[in-house]
Amino acid sequence: MPGLSDRTRGFTDSVIRRMTRISNECGAINLSQGFPDFDPPQEVLDRLEEVSHAGPHQYSVTWGAQNFREALAEKQSRFMGRRIDPDSEVVVTCGSTEAMMAVMMSIINPGDRVVIFSPFYENYGADTILSGAEPIYVELRQPDYTYDPEELEAAFAMKPKALILCNPSNPCGKVFTRQELLHIARLAEEHDVFVVTDEVYEHILYRPHEHVYFATLPGMWERTISCSSLSKTYSITGWRLGYVIGPAHIIDVVRKVHDFLTVGAPAPLQEALVPALRFGDDYYRDLQRKYTEKRDLFLEGLDEAGIIHNVPQGAYYVLVDISEFGYEDDHRFCEDLARIVGVGAVPGSSFFREPVNNLARLHFAKSEETLTAALDRLRHIDRLRR
Ligand code: GLN
């Protein structure tokens, strides 16, 4: 038989999705793969029902239905404080997963270097492999996940083509400060580098932390390609609606890559989401309040169970320290956590370039009931002590 492609040889299964399978197998409460167990807003469900009869059921314009792009551009213009042109500066994609892949395919040549902060969301590994990029990792250092400015400067000195910026950050919950972002911006300008953002948690922040859109920093619009998603903002991770926003000449190419990858994002789901894109500021305030309550409830519960953890500034993940349980392998720890304690988590090592195996990632995008049930189980975590 002929061999399979060289580029997929380095591929491993997604650890996040694997932990979801293990959690399901053993009936664990799945706090591994980050998605809500509560419904999207009622308006979204009502509109979806109408659309199921009224349509559209056929392809929309490949780069996004006109009314969807207009509503999205209007919302993002409001939050980014810059007028986004729905006709030339937006592509609607199948989740931000496709958004990032399409962007990488549009800007990267095989052998180009890409700066990635570690820990990082595991898809960036696959994105770099598929686009032929060589990653340069810059460490976000525990416990507060700040970076060493000199290490970042050294990475830029290696002539990268792009930097990937996940902000707010999965898995460490870091929200980059304006000062850090201005430093990155200065380097991007000096070394003529693109910045590809992943801002899917743009509306999930904890006071006093605030989200700064990288594209809105002085001089950065031209070199920033912003990727995001509606998954987290409207609790619709299964709908696979994401987008890319950027300068028209880049978007023009991303559109083509996107067209050949997927033709388009689901037309009926775009139609059903239009009213949500027109929600007022109170929706986003309320989302923030709800997630703050979840975070506080969950972190307090971890404290009561004596579990050491970081305090996320944004997104909905927490990294817990598992050093004291005596495991050498965090994958084994997470399997035992699912099977013996009944809670699904992701081994921290799957996010780090560095040899880190003392962490596990839990998420708290769940109803109060689910979080309380998970905390009840986590009180028995001592069963794992060796
Ligand atoms: N972004 C979510 C996480 O990190 C979901 C990942 C996925 O499976 N697409 O868990």
mmCIF file of C-alpha atoms and ligand atoms in Angstrom:
data_model
loop_
_atom_site.group_PDB
_atom_site.id
_atom_site.type_symbol
_atom_site.label_atom_id
_atom_site.label_comp_id
_atom_site.label_asym_id
_atom_site.label_seq_id
_atom_site.Cartn_x
_atom_site.Cartn_y
_atom_site.Cartn_z
ATOM 1 C CA MET A 1 0.000 0.000 0.000
ATOM 2 C CA PRO A 2 1.218 3.545 -0.629
ATOM 3 C CA GLY A 3 2.239 5.554 2.428
ATOM 4 C CA LEU A 4 0.119 8.328 3.872
ATOM 5 C CA SER A 5 1.120 11.985 3.806
ATOM 6 C CA ASP A 6 4.368 13.051 5.441
ATOM 7 C CA ARG A 7 2.738 16.085 6.953
ATOM 8 C CA THR A 8 0.371 14.039 9.125
ATOM 9 C CA ARG A 9 3.095 11.780 10.476
ATOM 10 C CA GLY A 10 3.682 13.982 13.527
ATOM 11 C CA PHE A 11 -0.037 14.104 14.305
ATOM 12 C CA THR A 12 -1.422 12.787 17.565
ATOM 13 C CA ASP A 13 -5.097 12.537 18.505
ATOM 14 C CA SER A 14 -6.541 15.637 20.110
ATOM 15 C CA VAL A 15 -6.065 15.063 23.842
ATOM 16 C CA ILE A 16 -9.057 17.291 24.609
ATOM 17 C CA ARG A 17 -11.430 15.228 22.469
ATOM 18 C CA ARG A 18 -9.894 11.991 23.803
ATOM 19 C CA MET A 19 -10.637 13.052 27.373
ATOM 20 C CA THR A 20 -14.243 13.722 26.370
ATOM 21 C CA ARG A 21 -14.488 10.145 25.049
ATOM 22 C CA ILE A 22 -12.982 8.735 28.258
ATOM 23 C CA SER A 23 -15.304 10.874 30.409
ATOM 24 C CA ASN A 24 -18.317 9.636 28.482
ATOM 25 C CA GLU A 25 -17.175 6.008 28.714
ATOM 26 C CA CYS A 26 -16.946 6.077 32.484
ATOM 27 C CA GLY A 27 -19.828 8.412 33.253
ATOM 28 C CA ALA A 28 -17.595 11.193 34.555
ATOM 29 C CA ILE A 29 -18.776 14.800 34.733
ATOM 30 C CA ASN A 30 -16.903 16.129 31.740
ATOM 31 C CA LEU A 31 -14.950 19.258 32.628
ATOM 32 C CA SER A 32 -12.331 18.518 29.959
ATOM 33 C CA GLN A 33 -13.507 19.772 26.552
ATOM 34 C CA GLY A 34 -14.721 23.330 27.092
ATOM 35 C CA PHE A 35 -18.374 23.695 26.177
ATOM 36 C CA PRO A 36 -21.520 24.753 28.085
ATOM 37 C CA ASP A 37 -24.229 22.390 29.284
ATOM 38 C CA PHE A 38 -26.783 25.201 29.349
ATOM 39 C CA ASP A 39 -28.933 26.470 26.486
ATOM 40 C CA PRO A 40 -28.201 29.336 24.102
ATOM 41 C CA PRO A 41 -30.369 32.473 24.614
ATOM 42 C CA GLN A 42 -34.114 31.855 24.126
ATOM 43 C CA GLU A 43 -34.244 34.313 21.165
ATOM 44 C CA VAL A 44 -31.694 32.160 19.367
ATOM 45 C CA LEU A 45 -33.696 28.975 19.948
ATOM 46 C CA ASP A 46 -36.940 30.636 18.814
ATOM 47 C CA ARG A 47 -35.354 31.965 15.650
ATOM 48 C CA LEU A 48 -33.793 28.562 14.933
ATOM 49 C CA GLU A 49 -37.243 27.008 15.078
ATOM 50 C CA GLU A 50 -38.630 29.549 12.598
ATOM 51 C CA VAL A 51 -35.658 29.093 10.289
ATOM 52 C CA SER A 52 -36.126 25.312 10.300
ATOM 53 C CA HIS A 53 -39.291 25.919 8.273
ATOM 54 C CA ALA A 54 -38.553 29.165 6.462
ATOM 55 C CA GLY A 55 -34.971 28.370 5.459
ATOM 56 C CA PRO A 56 -32.492 29.095 4.003
ATOM 57 C CA HIS A 57 -31.503 25.464 3.532
ATOM 58 C CA GLN A 58 -29.076 25.926 0.656
ATOM 59 C CA TYR A 59 -25.615 27.496 0.504
ATOM 60 C CA SER A 60 -25.240 31.082 1.529
ATOM 61 C CA VAL A 61 -22.639 33.351 -0.095
ATOM 62 C CA THR A 62 -19.395 31.459 0.459
ATOM 63 C CA TRP A 63 -17.799 34.144 2.670
ATOM 64 C CA GLY A 64 -20.946 34.547 4.782
ATOM 65 C CA ALA A 65 -24.593 35.507 4.309
ATOM 66 C CA GLN A 66 -24.987 39.231 3.661
ATOM 67 C CA ASN A 67 -27.298 39.908 6.654
ATOM 68 C CA PHE A 68 -25.069 37.861 8.962
ATOM 69 C CA ARG A 69 -21.915 39.676 7.892
ATOM 70 C CA GLU A 70 -23.641 43.029 8.279
ATOM 71 C CA ALA A 71 -24.878 42.238 11.790
ATOM 72 C CA LEU A 72 -21.490 40.798 12.775
ATOM 73 C CA ALA A 73 -19.569 43.758 11.371
ATOM 74 C CA GLU A 74 -21.907 46.112 13.237
ATOM 75 C CA LYS A 75 -21.314 44.278 16.528
ATOM 76 C CA GLN A 76 -17.557 44.055 16.101
ATOM 77 C CA SER A 77 -17.338 47.698 15.000
ATOM 78 C CA ARG A 78 -19.045 48.620 18.271
ATOM 79 C CA PHE A 79 -16.693 46.556 20.438
ATOM 80 C CA MET A 80 -13.518 47.236 18.491
ATOM 81 C CA GLY A 81 -14.207 50.951 18.072
ATOM 82 C CA ARG A 82 -13.377 50.829 14.375
ATOM 83 C CA ARG A 83 -15.711 50.582 11.393
ATOM 84 C CA ILE A 84 -15.484 47.053 9.974
ATOM 85 C CA ASP A 85 -16.661 46.759 6.377
ATOM 86 C CA PRO A 86 -18.962 43.715 6.063
ATOM 87 C CA ASP A 87 -18.261 43.439 2.341
ATOM 88 C CA SER A 88 -14.477 43.415 2.282
ATOM 89 C CA GLU A 89 -13.148 42.838 5.809
ATOM 90 C CA VAL A 90 -15.087 39.778 7.072
ATOM 91 C CA VAL A 91 -15.154 36.055 6.258
ATOM 92 C CA VAL A 92 -17.586 33.764 8.082
ATOM 93 C CA THR A 93 -16.059 30.340 8.744
ATOM 94 C CA CYS A 94 -16.903 26.980 10.303
ATOM 95 C CA GLY A 95 -15.778 27.922 13.791
ATOM 96 C CA SER A 96 -12.578 29.726 14.650
ATOM 97 C CA THR A 97 -10.832 26.385 14.115
ATOM 98 C CA GLU A 98 -11.374 26.763 10.391
ATOM 99 C CA ALA A 99 -10.763 30.505 10.630
ATOM 100 C CA MET A 100 -7.249 29.962 11.951
ATOM 101 C CA MET A 101 -6.439 27.189 9.513
ATOM 102 C CA ALA A 102 -7.631 29.301 6.564
ATOM 103 C CA VAL A 103 -5.552 32.244 7.783
ATOM 104 C CA MET A 104 -2.429 30.124 8.232
ATOM 105 C CA MET A 105 -2.895 28.656 4.753
ATOM 106 C CA SER A 106 -3.259 32.207 3.410
ATOM 107 C CA ILE A 107 -0.113 33.729 4.947
ATOM 108 C CA ILE A 108 2.390 30.929 5.633
ATOM 109 C CA ASN A 109 4.873 29.285 3.288
ATOM 110 C CA PRO A 110 6.428 25.962 4.297
ATOM 111 C CA GLY A 111 9.444 26.692 6.498
ATOM 112 C CA ASP A 112 8.143 30.068 7.741
ATOM 113 C CA ARG A 113 8.473 30.541 11.470
ATOM 114 C CA VAL A 114 5.545 31.302 13.753
ATOM 115 C CA VAL A 115 5.791 32.526 17.352
ATOM 116 C CA ILE A 116 3.467 30.746 19.778
ATOM 117 C CA PHE A 117 3.146 31.396 23.508
ATOM 118 C CA SER A 118 3.272 28.225 25.589
ATOM 119 C CA PRO A 119 0.995 26.948 27.104
ATOM 120 C CA PHE A 120 -1.200 27.065 24.001
ATOM 121 C CA TYR A 121 -4.446 25.627 22.673
ATOM 122 C CA GLU A 122 -3.540 22.333 21.033
ATOM 123 C CA ASN A 123 -4.954 23.138 17.575
ATOM 124 C CA TYR A 124 -2.105 25.600 16.955
ATOM 125 C CA GLY A 125 0.230 22.600 16.819
ATOM 126 C CA ALA A 126 -1.832 21.044 14.020
ATOM 127 C CA ASP A 127 -2.263 24.425 12.280
ATOM 128 C CA THR A 128 1.500 24.876 12.092
ATOM 129 C CA ILE A 129 2.088 21.312 10.865
ATOM 130 C CA LEU A 130 -0.580 21.569 8.147
ATOM 131 C CA SER A 131 0.649 24.942 6.941
ATOM 132 C CA GLY A 132 4.290 23.821 7.094
ATOM 133 C CA ALA A 133 5.252 26.447 9.694
ATOM 134 C CA GLU A 134 8.043 26.013 12.209
ATOM 135 C CA PRO A 135 6.932 27.069 15.678
ATOM 136 C CA ILE A 136 9.090 29.215 17.966
ATOM 137 C CA TYR A 137 7.714 28.842 21.474
ATOM 138 C CA VAL A 138 7.835 31.609 24.053
ATOM 139 C CA GLU A 139 7.092 30.562 27.594
ATOM 140 C CA LEU A 140 4.295 32.036 29.684
ATOM 141 C CA ARG A 141 5.756 31.403 33.115
ATOM 142 C CA GLN A 142 3.827 29.943 36.019
ATOM 143 C CA PRO A 143 2.213 31.024 38.287
ATOM 144 C CA ASP A 144 0.994 34.280 36.656
ATOM 145 C CA TYR A 145 1.794 33.377 33.032
ATOM 146 C CA THR A 146 3.803 36.467 32.200
ATOM 147 C CA TYR A 147 6.487 36.238 29.519
ATOM 148 C CA ASP A 148 10.103 37.322 29.622
ATOM 149 C CA PRO A 149 10.399 40.346 27.273
ATOM 150 C CA GLU A 150 13.901 39.276 26.259
ATOM 151 C CA GLU A 151 12.723 35.804 25.288
ATOM 152 C CA LEU A 152 10.040 37.334 23.077
ATOM 153 C CA GLU A 153 12.556 39.724 21.534
ATOM 154 C CA ALA A 154 14.865 36.771 20.806
ATOM 155 C CA ALA A 155 11.958 34.959 19.118
ATOM 156 C CA PHE A 156 11.279 37.991 16.904
ATOM 157 C CA ALA A 157 14.982 38.173 16.068
ATOM 158 C CA MET A 158 14.581 34.720 14.442
ATOM 159 C CA LYS A 159 12.591 36.386 11.638
ATOM 160 C CA PRO A 160 9.145 34.844 12.128
ATOM 161 C CA LYS A 161 6.361 35.459 9.605
ATOM 162 C CA ALA A 162 3.614 35.598 12.232
ATOM 163 C CA LEU A 163 2.757 35.434 15.918
ATOM 164 C CA ILE A 164 -0.332 33.649 17.226
ATOM 165 C CA LEU A 165 -2.005 35.504 20.078
ATOM 166 C CA CYS A 166 -4.710 33.743 22.079
ATOM 167 C CA ASN A 167 -6.262 36.431 24.244
ATOM 168 C CA PRO A 168 -7.999 35.801 26.664
ATOM 169 C CA SER A 169 -5.869 32.743 26.762
ATOM 170 C CA ASN A 170 -6.769 29.060 26.726
ATOM 171 C CA PRO A 171 -5.703 27.163 28.924
ATOM 172 C CA CYS A 172 -4.145 29.572 31.465
ATOM 173 C CA GLY A 173 -6.839 32.266 31.579
ATOM 174 C CA LYS A 174 -4.313 35.025 30.999
ATOM 175 C CA VAL A 175 -5.592 38.375 29.743
ATOM 176 C CA PHE A 176 -2.714 40.246 28.139
ATOM 177 C CA THR A 177 -2.294 43.747 29.527
ATOM 178 C CA ARG A 178 -2.278 46.754 27.235
ATOM 179 C CA GLN A 179 1.391 47.218 28.072
ATOM 180 C CA GLU A 180 2.230 43.643 26.987
ATOM 181 C CA LEU A 181 0.213 44.073 23.806
ATOM 182 C CA LEU A 182 1.980 47.336 22.999
ATOM 183 C CA HIS A 183 5.306 45.549 23.433
ATOM 184 C CA ILE A 184 4.193 42.802 21.018
ATOM 185 C CA ALA A 185 2.922 45.489 18.619
ATOM 186 C CA ARG A 186 6.252 47.308 18.664
ATOM 187 C CA LEU A 187 8.102 44.072 17.866
ATOM 188 C CA ALA A 188 5.616 43.121 15.146
ATOM 189 C CA GLU A 189 6.168 46.473 13.489
ATOM 190 C CA GLU A 190 9.947 46.454 13.904
ATOM 191 C CA HIS A 191 10.324 42.943 12.467
ATOM 192 C CA ASP A 192 7.425 43.177 9.985
ATOM 193 C CA VAL A 193 5.426 40.247 11.371
ATOM 194 C CA PHE A 194 1.712 39.353 11.085
ATOM 195 C CA VAL A 195 -0.294 38.845 14.270
ATOM 196 C CA VAL A 196 -3.004 36.184 14.068
ATOM 197 C CA THR A 197 -5.377 36.423 17.002
ATOM 198 C CA ASP A 198 -7.659 33.851 18.572
ATOM 199 C CA GLU A 199 -10.176 35.917 20.530
ATOM 200 C CA VAL A 200 -12.968 33.420 21.087
ATOM 201 C CA TYR A 201 -13.181 34.400 24.783
ATOM 202 C CA GLU A 202 -13.376 38.135 23.967
ATOM 203 C CA HIS A 203 -16.538 38.512 26.094
ATOM 204 C CA ILE A 204 -15.552 36.219 28.976
ATOM 205 C CA LEU A 205 -13.434 38.315 31.356
ATOM 206 C CA TYR A 206 -13.252 38.830 35.087
ATOM 207 C CA ARG A 207 -12.930 42.267 36.642
ATOM 208 C CA PRO A 208 -10.759 44.277 36.616
ATOM 209 C CA HIS A 209 -9.361 42.663 33.461
ATOM 210 C CA GLU A 210 -10.386 44.119 30.133
ATOM 211 C CA HIS A 211 -10.051 42.856 26.597
ATOM 212 C CA VAL A 212 -7.972 44.904 24.181
ATOM 213 C CA TYR A 213 -8.451 43.920 20.534
ATOM 214 C CA PHE A 214 -4.954 43.689 19.106
ATOM 215 C CA ALA A 215 -6.147 45.031 15.742
ATOM 216 C CA THR A 216 -7.129 48.314 17.401
ATOM 217 C CA LEU A 217 -3.660 49.159 18.725
ATOM 218 C CA PRO A 218 -1.914 52.012 16.892
ATOM 219 C CA GLY A 219 -0.674 50.840 13.487
ATOM 220 C CA MET A 220 -1.793 47.234 14.024
ATOM 221 C CA TRP A 221 -4.878 46.974 11.796
ATOM 222 C CA GLU A 222 -2.778 46.388 8.683
ATOM 223 C CA ARG A 223 -0.852 43.436 10.129
ATOM 224 C CA THR A 224 -3.481 41.828 12.384
ATOM 225 C CA ILE A 225 -5.768 39.045 11.269
ATOM 226 C CA SER A 226 -8.420 38.613 13.940
ATOM 227 C CA CYS A 227 -10.034 35.198 14.348
ATOM 228 C CA SER A 228 -12.949 34.578 16.631
ATOM 229 C CA SER A 229 -16.105 32.599 17.065
ATOM 230 C CA LEU A 230 -19.707 32.848 18.207
ATOM 231 C CA SER A 231 -19.415 29.514 20.057
ATOM 232 C CA LYS A 232 -18.579 30.842 23.471
ATOM 233 C CA THR A 233 -20.382 34.178 23.315
ATOM 234 C CA TYR A 234 -23.784 32.602 22.549
ATOM 235 C CA SER A 235 -23.217 29.079 23.952
ATOM 236 C CA ILE A 236 -23.439 27.400 20.532
ATOM 237 C CA THR A 237 -20.182 25.435 20.212
ATOM 238 C CA GLY A 238 -21.906 22.830 18.034
ATOM 239 C CA TRP A 239 -23.068 25.365 15.441
ATOM 240 C CA ARG A 240 -19.537 25.926 14.184
ATOM 241 C CA LEU A 241 -19.804 29.625 13.431
ATOM 242 C CA GLY A 242 -16.586 31.625 13.437
ATOM 243 C CA TYR A 243 -15.038 34.449 11.500
ATOM 244 C CA VAL A 244 -11.945 36.253 10.330
ATOM 245 C CA ILE A 245 -11.664 40.046 10.315
ATOM 246 C CA GLY A 246 -8.766 41.848 8.667
ATOM 247 C CA PRO A 247 -7.544 44.165 5.919
ATOM 248 C CA ALA A 248 -9.357 43.685 2.605
ATOM 249 C CA HIS A 249 -6.375 42.409 0.580
ATOM 250 C CA ILE A 250 -5.751 39.613 3.124
ATOM 251 C CA ILE A 251 -9.442 38.796 3.526
ATOM 252 C CA ASP A 252 -9.671 38.433 -0.241
ATOM 253 C CA VAL A 253 -7.231 35.486 -0.068
ATOM 254 C CA VAL A 254 -8.691 34.006 3.128
ATOM 255 C CA ARG A 255 -12.086 33.958 1.380
ATOM 256 C CA LYS A 256 -10.678 31.794 -1.396
ATOM 257 C CA VAL A 257 -8.967 29.344 0.956
ATOM 258 C CA HIS A 258 -12.163 29.161 3.012
ATOM 259 C CA ASP A 259 -14.242 28.573 -0.112
ATOM 260 C CA PHE A 260 -12.128 25.595 -1.185
ATOM 261 C CA LEU A 261 -11.954 24.178 2.350
ATOM 262 C CA THR A 262 -15.640 24.270 3.284
ATOM 263 C CA VAL A 263 -17.664 26.298 0.690
ATOM 264 C CA GLY A 264 -19.354 28.032 3.593
ATOM 265 C CA ALA A 265 -20.617 28.031 7.154
ATOM 266 C CA PRO A 266 -24.111 26.545 7.685
ATOM 267 C CA ALA A 267 -26.670 28.898 6.087
ATOM 268 C CA PRO A 268 -29.647 28.212 8.402
ATOM 269 C CA LEU A 269 -27.509 28.677 11.496
ATOM 270 C CA GLN A 270 -26.160 31.995 10.255
ATOM 271 C CA GLU A 271 -29.736 33.129 9.665
ATOM 272 C CA ALA A 272 -30.808 31.996 13.143
ATOM 273 C CA LEU A 273 -28.027 33.900 14.863
ATOM 274 C CA VAL A 274 -28.610 37.312 13.259
ATOM 275 C CA PRO A 275 -30.906 38.629 16.054
ATOM 276 C CA ALA A 276 -28.312 37.628 18.689
ATOM 277 C CA LEU A 277 -25.632 39.626 16.903
ATOM 278 C CA ARG A 278 -27.887 42.650 17.464
ATOM 279 C CA PHE A 279 -28.178 42.142 21.260
ATOM 280 C CA GLY A 280 -27.408 45.267 23.295
ATOM 281 C CA ASP A 281 -24.561 45.723 25.762
ATOM 282 C CA ASP A 282 -26.640 44.277 28.607
ATOM 283 C CA TYR A 283 -26.359 40.790 27.060
ATOM 284 C CA TYR A 284 -22.561 40.896 27.271
ATOM 285 C CA ARG A 285 -22.617 42.361 30.787
ATOM 286 C CA ASP A 286 -24.932 39.573 31.854
ATOM 287 C CA LEU A 287 -22.708 36.921 30.247
ATOM 288 C CA GLN A 288 -19.763 38.302 32.185
ATOM 289 C CA ARG A 289 -21.743 38.297 35.418
ATOM 290 C CA LYS A 290 -22.849 34.681 34.914
ATOM 291 C CA TYR A 291 -19.319 33.490 34.185
ATOM 292 C CA THR A 292 -17.956 35.440 37.156
ATOM 293 C CA GLU A 293 -20.457 33.616 39.393
ATOM 294 C CA LYS A 294 -19.408 30.273 37.918
ATOM 295 C CA ARG A 295 -15.744 31.035 38.336
ATOM 296 C CA ASP A 296 -16.193 32.145 41.951
ATOM 297 C CA LEU A 297 -18.331 29.121 42.818
ATOM 298 C CA PHE A 298 -15.880 26.722 41.233
ATOM 299 C CA LEU A 299 -12.689 28.248 42.636
ATOM 300 C CA GLU A 300 -14.191 28.387 46.134
ATOM 301 C CA GLY A 301 -15.101 24.722 45.830
ATOM 302 C CA LEU A 302 -11.561 23.862 44.742
ATOM 303 C CA ASP A 303 -10.230 25.794 47.750
ATOM 304 C CA GLU A 304 -12.539 23.864 50.071
ATOM 305 C CA ALA A 305 -11.327 20.582 48.568
ATOM 306 C CA GLY A 306 -7.731 21.734 49.195
ATOM 307 C CA ILE A 307 -6.904 21.771 45.469
ATOM 308 C CA ILE A 308 -4.262 24.308 44.440
ATOM 309 C CA HIS A 309 -5.134 26.319 41.303
ATOM 310 C CA ASN A 310 -4.458 29.490 39.335
ATOM 311 C CA VAL A 311 -6.995 32.318 39.168
ATOM 312 C CA PRO A 312 -8.130 32.877 35.570
ATOM 313 C CA GLN A 313 -8.454 36.501 34.421
ATOM 314 C CA GLY A 314 -10.558 35.510 31.419
ATOM 315 C CA ALA A 315 -11.898 32.459 29.479
ATOM 316 C CA TYR A 316 -13.401 29.573 31.474
ATOM 317 C CA TYR A 317 -10.551 27.255 32.377
ATOM 318 C CA VAL A 318 -8.574 26.698 35.540
ATOM 319 C CA LEU A 319 -5.265 24.884 35.867
ATOM 320 C CA VAL A 320 -5.017 22.788 39.015
ATOM 321 C CA ASP A 321 -1.750 21.639 40.525
ATOM 322 C CA ILE A 322 -1.560 17.854 40.804
ATOM 323 C CA SER A 323 2.044 17.594 42.099
ATOM 324 C CA GLU A 324 1.050 16.362 45.518
ATOM 325 C CA PHE A 325 -0.732 13.246 44.205
ATOM 326 C CA GLY A 326 2.503 11.518 43.299
ATOM 327 C CA TYR A 327 1.809 10.819 39.602
ATOM 328 C CA GLU A 328 4.646 11.029 37.126
ATOM 329 C CA ASP A 329 2.267 11.043 34.184
ATOM 330 C CA ASP A 330 -0.533 13.620 34.035
ATOM 331 C CA HIS A 331 -2.404 11.517 31.432
ATOM 332 C CA ARG A 332 -2.615 8.685 33.987
ATOM 333 C CA PHE A 333 -3.759 11.161 36.594
ATOM 334 C CA CYS A 334 -6.573 12.449 34.365
ATOM 335 C CA GLU A 335 -7.692 8.930 33.456
ATOM 336 C CA ASP A 336 -7.831 8.009 37.139
ATOM 337 C CA LEU A 337 -9.597 11.274 37.931
ATOM 338 C CA ALA A 338 -12.287 10.357 35.388
ATOM 339 C CA ARG A 339 -12.583 6.682 36.403
ATOM 340 C CA ILE A 340 -12.131 6.863 40.185
ATOM 341 C CA VAL A 341 -13.302 10.363 41.143
ATOM 342 C CA GLY A 342 -15.727 10.807 38.224
ATOM 343 C CA VAL A 343 -14.538 14.166 36.819
ATOM 344 C CA GLY A 344 -13.060 14.688 33.334
ATOM 345 C CA ALA A 345 -9.997 16.982 33.001
ATOM 346 C CA VAL A 346 -7.315 17.581 30.359
ATOM 347 C CA PRO A 347 -3.677 16.711 31.149
ATOM 348 C CA GLY A 348 -1.732 19.975 31.352
ATOM 349 C CA SER A 349 1.173 18.603 29.323
ATOM 350 C CA SER A 350 -0.935 18.692 26.155
ATOM 351 C CA PHE A 351 -0.793 22.514 26.265
ATOM 352 C CA PHE A 352 2.855 23.051 27.116
ATOM 353 C CA ARG A 353 5.976 22.943 25.027
ATOM 354 C CA GLU A 354 8.018 22.757 28.221
ATOM 355 C CA PRO A 355 8.132 19.439 30.115
ATOM 356 C CA VAL A 356 5.260 20.322 32.461
ATOM 357 C CA ASN A 357 3.341 17.417 33.972
ATOM 358 C CA ASN A 358 2.072 18.818 37.256
ATOM 359 C CA LEU A 359 -1.134 20.402 35.965
ATOM 360 C CA ALA A 360 -4.613 19.444 34.830
ATOM 361 C CA ARG A 361 -7.131 21.738 33.121
ATOM 362 C CA LEU A 362 -10.749 21.880 34.284
ATOM 363 C CA HIS A 363 -13.419 24.138 32.807
ATOM 364 C CA PHE A 364 -16.405 25.738 34.484
ATOM 365 C CA ALA A 365 -18.744 26.565 31.586
ATOM 366 C CA LYS A 366 -21.416 24.486 33.253
ATOM 367 C CA SER A 367 -24.661 25.022 35.161
ATOM 368 C CA GLU A 368 -24.442 25.585 38.911
ATOM 369 C CA GLU A 369 -25.921 22.125 39.400
ATOM 370 C CA THR A 370 -23.212 20.425 37.325
ATOM 371 C CA LEU A 371 -20.435 22.440 38.977
ATOM 372 C CA THR A 372 -21.748 21.581 42.453
ATOM 373 C CA ALA A 373 -21.969 17.886 41.541
ATOM 374 C CA ALA A 374 -18.403 17.967 40.172
ATOM 375 C CA LEU A 375 -17.154 19.701 43.324
ATOM 376 C CA ASP A 376 -18.878 17.056 45.476
ATOM 377 C CA ARG A 377 -16.887 14.435 43.605
ATOM 378 C CA LEU A 378 -13.650 16.427 43.748
ATOM 379 C CA ARG A 379 -13.896 16.407 47.544
ATOM 380 C CA HIS A 380 -12.841 12.754 47.257
ATOM 381 C CA ILE A 381 -9.779 13.523 45.163
ATOM 382 C CA ASP A 382 -7.577 12.165 47.984
ATOM 383 C CA ARG A 383 -8.425 8.680 46.670
ATOM 384 C CA LEU A 384 -5.819 9.368 43.999
ATOM 385 C CA ARG A 385 -3.031 10.043 46.476
ATOM 386 C CA ARG A 386 -0.185 7.589 46.072
HETATM 387 N N1 GLN B 1 -11.819 25.276 22.907
HETATM 388 C C1 GLN B 1 -12.371 24.225 23.694
HETATM 389 C C2 GLN B 1 -11.324 23.609 24.604
HETATM 390 O O1 GLN B 1 -10.210 24.016 24.605
HETATM 391 C C3 GLN B 1 -12.979 23.161 22.826
HETATM 392 C C4 GLN B 1 -11.965 22.518 21.997
HETATM 393 C C5 GLN B 1 -12.566 21.703 20.922
HETATM 394 O O2 GLN B 1 -12.787 20.536 21.129
HETATM 395 N N2 GLN B 1 -12.799 22.277 19.781
HETATM 396 O O3 GLN B 1 -11.631 22.702 25.323
#
